[in-house]
Amino acid sequence: DFTADMHSLDGFMARLRRLELDGLPKHEARFYELLQTQSKQNLLVLQKHMIEARKSIGQRMDEVNESLERVSFNRGTILQIDLSDRGLPEVRDFQQQLRDVLSHHQTEDRDRAEAQFAVLRQLVAKLSADDPEHKRWREQVLDVRQHVEFVGVEKEQGTGRQVEVYRSGAGKSGGQRQKLATTCLAAALRYQLGGDDGHLPRY
């Protein structure tokens, strides 16, 4: 509301005194400190949690596959469950955004720091939005179970040669679908209830 002349001097000086009393430089310094430390630490925790959760799914599937190796699926074959990435564009974009934010180095350049903050604020706003579309997006990018798919692969015992691939029950007879589901269920139960010594389940 001020004009660039001496008539506005009193107004400018009053505004300066108010800023000084509010301690703006102290708040600004605290803002940059949090931007460079706490925000990145929280995002690193999130990224690490997602990596560990994805790794955990793979480890569990390895154990389920060990159970499946002990049972014939068809004569002379066994069933193995392969884990593959679905390659969802939204997930790729989110993970790239995380890497971009985390790759920002600490800087004393305030303009550059504010540009980094703008990227971070946009990401946090999207993660915390309550509308249905953003909730769906948040669930998809954060729930690593949705990032993978499971493919049944029938292999020859001994040679490991691939005989058949089951991406779903589509195109299979009712008996084949039932056998596929029952075998996977039995292996999962064996994994949940069985001991590590290869004997019968404790249950």
Short mmCIF file of C-alpha atoms in Angstrom, two decimals:
data_model
loop_
_atom_site.label_atom_id
_atom_site.label_comp_id
_atom_site.label_asym_id
_atom_site.label_seq_id
_atom_site.Cartn_x
_atom_site.Cartn_y
_atom_site.Cartn_z
CA ASP A 1 0.00 0.00 0.00
CA PHE A 2 3.03 2.29 0.19
CA THR A 3 4.33 4.54 -2.53
CA ALA A 4 8.02 4.80 -3.40
CA ASP A 5 8.56 8.28 -1.98
CA MET A 6 9.39 10.04 1.28
CA HIS A 7 5.70 10.35 2.23
CA SER A 8 5.64 6.61 2.94
CA LEU A 9 8.75 6.63 5.14
CA ASP A 10 6.80 6.32 8.41
CA GLY A 11 4.86 3.36 7.02
CA PHE A 12 8.00 1.61 5.86
CA MET A 13 9.76 2.15 9.21
CA ALA A 14 6.70 0.84 11.11
CA ARG A 15 6.68 -2.27 8.94
CA LEU A 16 10.42 -2.77 9.55
CA ARG A 17 9.97 -2.49 13.31
CA ARG A 18 7.15 -5.03 13.20
CA LEU A 19 9.31 -7.52 11.25
CA GLU A 20 12.17 -7.04 13.68
CA LEU A 21 9.89 -7.55 16.71
CA ASP A 22 8.40 -10.69 15.11
CA GLY A 23 11.94 -12.13 14.84
CA LEU A 24 11.55 -12.97 11.16
CA PRO A 25 15.27 -13.75 10.59
CA LYS A 26 15.16 -16.32 13.42
CA HIS A 27 12.07 -18.00 11.95
CA GLU A 28 13.61 -17.93 8.49
CA ALA A 29 16.80 -19.59 9.77
CA ARG A 30 14.71 -22.26 11.53
CA PHE A 31 12.73 -22.86 8.34
CA TYR A 32 15.90 -23.50 6.31
CA GLU A 33 17.31 -25.75 9.01
CA LEU A 34 14.17 -27.92 8.99
CA LEU A 35 14.10 -27.93 5.20
CA GLN A 36 17.66 -29.23 4.99
CA THR A 37 17.42 -31.79 7.81
CA GLN A 38 14.07 -32.96 9.13
CA SER A 39 12.15 -33.04 5.85
CA LYS A 40 14.82 -35.15 4.14
CA GLN A 41 15.12 -37.46 7.13
CA ASN A 42 11.38 -38.14 7.07
CA LEU A 43 11.42 -38.84 3.35
CA LEU A 44 14.44 -41.13 3.76
CA VAL A 45 12.50 -43.10 6.39
CA LEU A 46 9.56 -43.41 3.99
CA GLN A 47 11.79 -44.52 1.11
CA LYS A 48 13.61 -47.06 3.31
CA HIS A 49 10.32 -48.46 4.60
CA MET A 50 9.04 -49.02 1.05
CA ILE A 51 12.31 -50.70 -0.04
CA GLU A 52 12.25 -52.99 3.01
CA ALA A 53 8.57 -53.88 2.48
CA ARG A 54 9.26 -54.79 -1.17
CA LYS A 55 12.26 -56.88 -0.11
CA SER A 56 10.14 -58.63 2.54
CA ILE A 57 7.59 -59.72 -0.09
CA GLY A 58 10.40 -61.28 -2.14
CA GLN A 59 11.81 -63.11 0.88
CA ARG A 60 8.41 -64.50 1.80
CA MET A 61 7.84 -65.71 -1.74
CA ASP A 62 11.22 -67.50 -1.66
CA GLU A 63 10.02 -69.40 1.40
CA VAL A 64 6.68 -70.22 -0.21
CA ASN A 65 8.54 -71.50 -3.28
CA GLU A 66 10.64 -73.75 -1.03
CA SER A 67 7.37 -75.31 0.14
CA LEU A 68 6.16 -75.68 -3.45
CA GLU A 69 9.35 -77.52 -4.44
CA ARG A 70 8.41 -80.38 -2.10
CA VAL A 71 5.16 -81.15 -3.91
CA SER A 72 4.56 -82.27 -7.48
CA PHE A 73 2.19 -80.02 -9.39
CA ASN A 74 1.69 -82.32 -12.34
CA ARG A 75 3.55 -85.54 -13.04
CA GLY A 76 7.23 -84.61 -13.12
CA THR A 77 6.66 -80.86 -12.59
CA ILE A 78 6.58 -78.37 -9.76
CA LEU A 79 4.97 -74.95 -9.47
CA GLN A 80 6.98 -71.83 -8.63
CA ILE A 81 5.63 -68.33 -8.08
CA ASP A 82 7.62 -65.57 -9.71
CA LEU A 83 7.44 -62.01 -8.44
CA SER A 84 7.51 -59.26 -11.05
CA ASP A 85 7.19 -55.51 -10.99
CA ARG A 86 3.97 -54.15 -12.50
CA GLY A 87 5.79 -51.07 -13.77
CA LEU A 88 2.96 -48.69 -12.87
CA PRO A 89 3.65 -45.18 -14.27
CA GLU A 90 2.30 -43.43 -11.17
CA VAL A 91 4.61 -45.46 -8.92
CA ARG A 92 7.62 -44.77 -11.15
CA ASP A 93 6.85 -41.04 -11.14
CA PHE A 94 6.44 -40.93 -7.36
CA GLN A 95 9.68 -42.81 -6.74
CA GLN A 96 11.46 -40.45 -9.13
CA GLN A 97 10.03 -37.45 -7.26
CA LEU A 98 11.33 -38.91 -4.00
CA ARG A 99 14.79 -39.38 -5.51
CA ASP A 100 14.75 -35.84 -6.90
CA VAL A 101 13.89 -34.30 -3.54
CA LEU A 102 16.44 -36.43 -1.68
CA SER A 103 19.17 -35.62 -4.21
CA HIS A 104 18.98 -31.91 -3.38
CA HIS A 105 22.14 -30.97 -1.55
CA GLN A 106 22.22 -28.57 1.37
CA THR A 107 22.62 -25.08 0.03
CA GLU A 108 23.06 -21.58 1.40
CA ASP A 109 21.56 -20.18 -1.80
CA ARG A 110 18.12 -19.08 -0.56
CA ASP A 111 16.56 -18.93 -4.03
CA ARG A 112 17.65 -22.49 -4.76
CA ALA A 113 16.50 -23.66 -1.33
CA GLU A 114 13.07 -22.11 -1.89
CA ALA A 115 12.80 -23.84 -5.26
CA GLN A 116 13.57 -27.15 -3.50
CA PHE A 117 10.93 -26.36 -0.90
CA ALA A 118 8.34 -25.73 -3.63
CA VAL A 119 8.92 -29.25 -5.00
CA LEU A 120 8.72 -30.75 -1.52
CA ARG A 121 5.55 -28.80 -0.65
CA GLN A 122 3.85 -30.00 -3.82
CA LEU A 123 4.71 -33.62 -3.02
CA VAL A 124 3.53 -33.37 0.61
CA ALA A 125 0.32 -31.61 -0.41
CA LYS A 126 -0.48 -34.42 -2.83
CA LEU A 127 0.24 -37.08 -0.19
CA SER A 128 -1.97 -35.39 2.40
CA ALA A 129 -4.92 -34.46 0.15
CA ASP A 130 -8.29 -35.93 1.16
CA ASP A 131 -10.16 -36.07 -2.14
CA PRO A 132 -10.92 -39.59 -3.47
CA GLU A 133 -8.59 -39.34 -6.46
CA HIS A 134 -5.58 -38.40 -4.32
CA LYS A 135 -6.46 -41.05 -1.74
CA ARG A 136 -6.45 -43.68 -4.50
CA TRP A 137 -3.13 -42.34 -5.78
CA ARG A 138 -1.61 -42.32 -2.27
CA GLU A 139 -2.69 -45.90 -1.61
CA GLN A 140 -1.25 -47.04 -4.93
CA VAL A 141 2.14 -45.38 -4.58
CA LEU A 142 2.68 -46.24 -0.90
CA ASP A 143 1.29 -49.80 -0.73
CA VAL A 144 4.12 -51.90 -2.21
CA ARG A 145 1.82 -54.93 -2.46
CA GLN A 146 0.15 -53.15 -5.36
CA HIS A 147 3.51 -52.63 -7.11
CA VAL A 148 4.03 -56.33 -7.84
CA GLU A 149 2.24 -59.22 -9.48
CA PHE A 150 2.58 -62.95 -8.97
CA VAL A 151 3.02 -65.34 -11.88
CA GLY A 152 2.79 -69.11 -11.54
CA VAL A 153 5.48 -70.95 -13.50
CA GLU A 154 5.28 -74.70 -13.96
CA LYS A 155 8.76 -76.25 -14.28
CA GLU A 156 10.18 -79.69 -14.89
CA GLN A 157 11.55 -81.25 -11.74
CA GLY A 158 15.29 -81.58 -11.92
CA THR A 159 15.92 -79.57 -15.09
CA GLY A 160 13.94 -76.45 -14.17
CA ARG A 161 12.71 -76.17 -17.78
CA GLN A 162 9.64 -73.97 -18.07
CA VAL A 163 6.52 -75.92 -19.06
CA GLU A 164 3.65 -73.45 -18.53
CA VAL A 165 3.05 -69.93 -17.27
CA TYR A 166 -0.07 -69.02 -15.29
CA ARG A 167 -0.72 -65.28 -15.21
CA SER A 168 -4.30 -65.92 -14.16
CA GLY A 169 -6.88 -68.65 -14.35
CA ALA A 170 -8.14 -67.30 -17.69
CA GLY A 171 -8.22 -69.84 -20.46
CA LYS A 172 -7.84 -72.77 -18.07
CA SER A 173 -10.38 -75.44 -17.28
CA GLY A 174 -12.18 -75.44 -13.96
CA GLY A 175 -10.02 -78.32 -12.74
CA GLN A 176 -6.79 -76.57 -13.73
CA ARG A 177 -7.82 -73.36 -11.97
CA GLN A 178 -8.83 -75.31 -8.87
CA LYS A 179 -5.54 -77.21 -8.84
CA LEU A 180 -3.54 -73.99 -9.25
CA ALA A 181 -5.40 -72.25 -6.41
CA THR A 182 -5.25 -75.27 -4.12
CA THR A 183 -1.52 -75.76 -4.65
CA CYS A 184 -0.78 -72.08 -3.88
CA LEU A 185 -3.03 -72.18 -0.82
CA ALA A 186 -1.39 -75.36 0.48
CA ALA A 187 2.08 -73.87 0.02
CA ALA A 188 1.03 -70.68 1.82
CA LEU A 189 -0.39 -72.71 4.72
CA ARG A 190 2.77 -74.80 4.85
CA TYR A 191 4.78 -71.57 4.99
CA GLN A 192 2.62 -70.13 7.78
CA LEU A 193 2.32 -73.27 9.91
CA GLY A 194 5.43 -75.29 9.12
CA GLY A 195 8.73 -75.45 10.91
CA ASP A 196 12.14 -74.76 9.45
CA ASP A 197 13.32 -78.37 9.77
CA GLY A 198 11.32 -79.68 6.81
CA HIS A 199 9.10 -81.90 8.97
CA LEU A 200 5.35 -81.80 9.19
CA PRO A 201 3.78 -78.49 10.24
CA ARG A 202 3.65 -77.94 14.01
CA TYR A 203 -0.04 -77.23 13.76
#
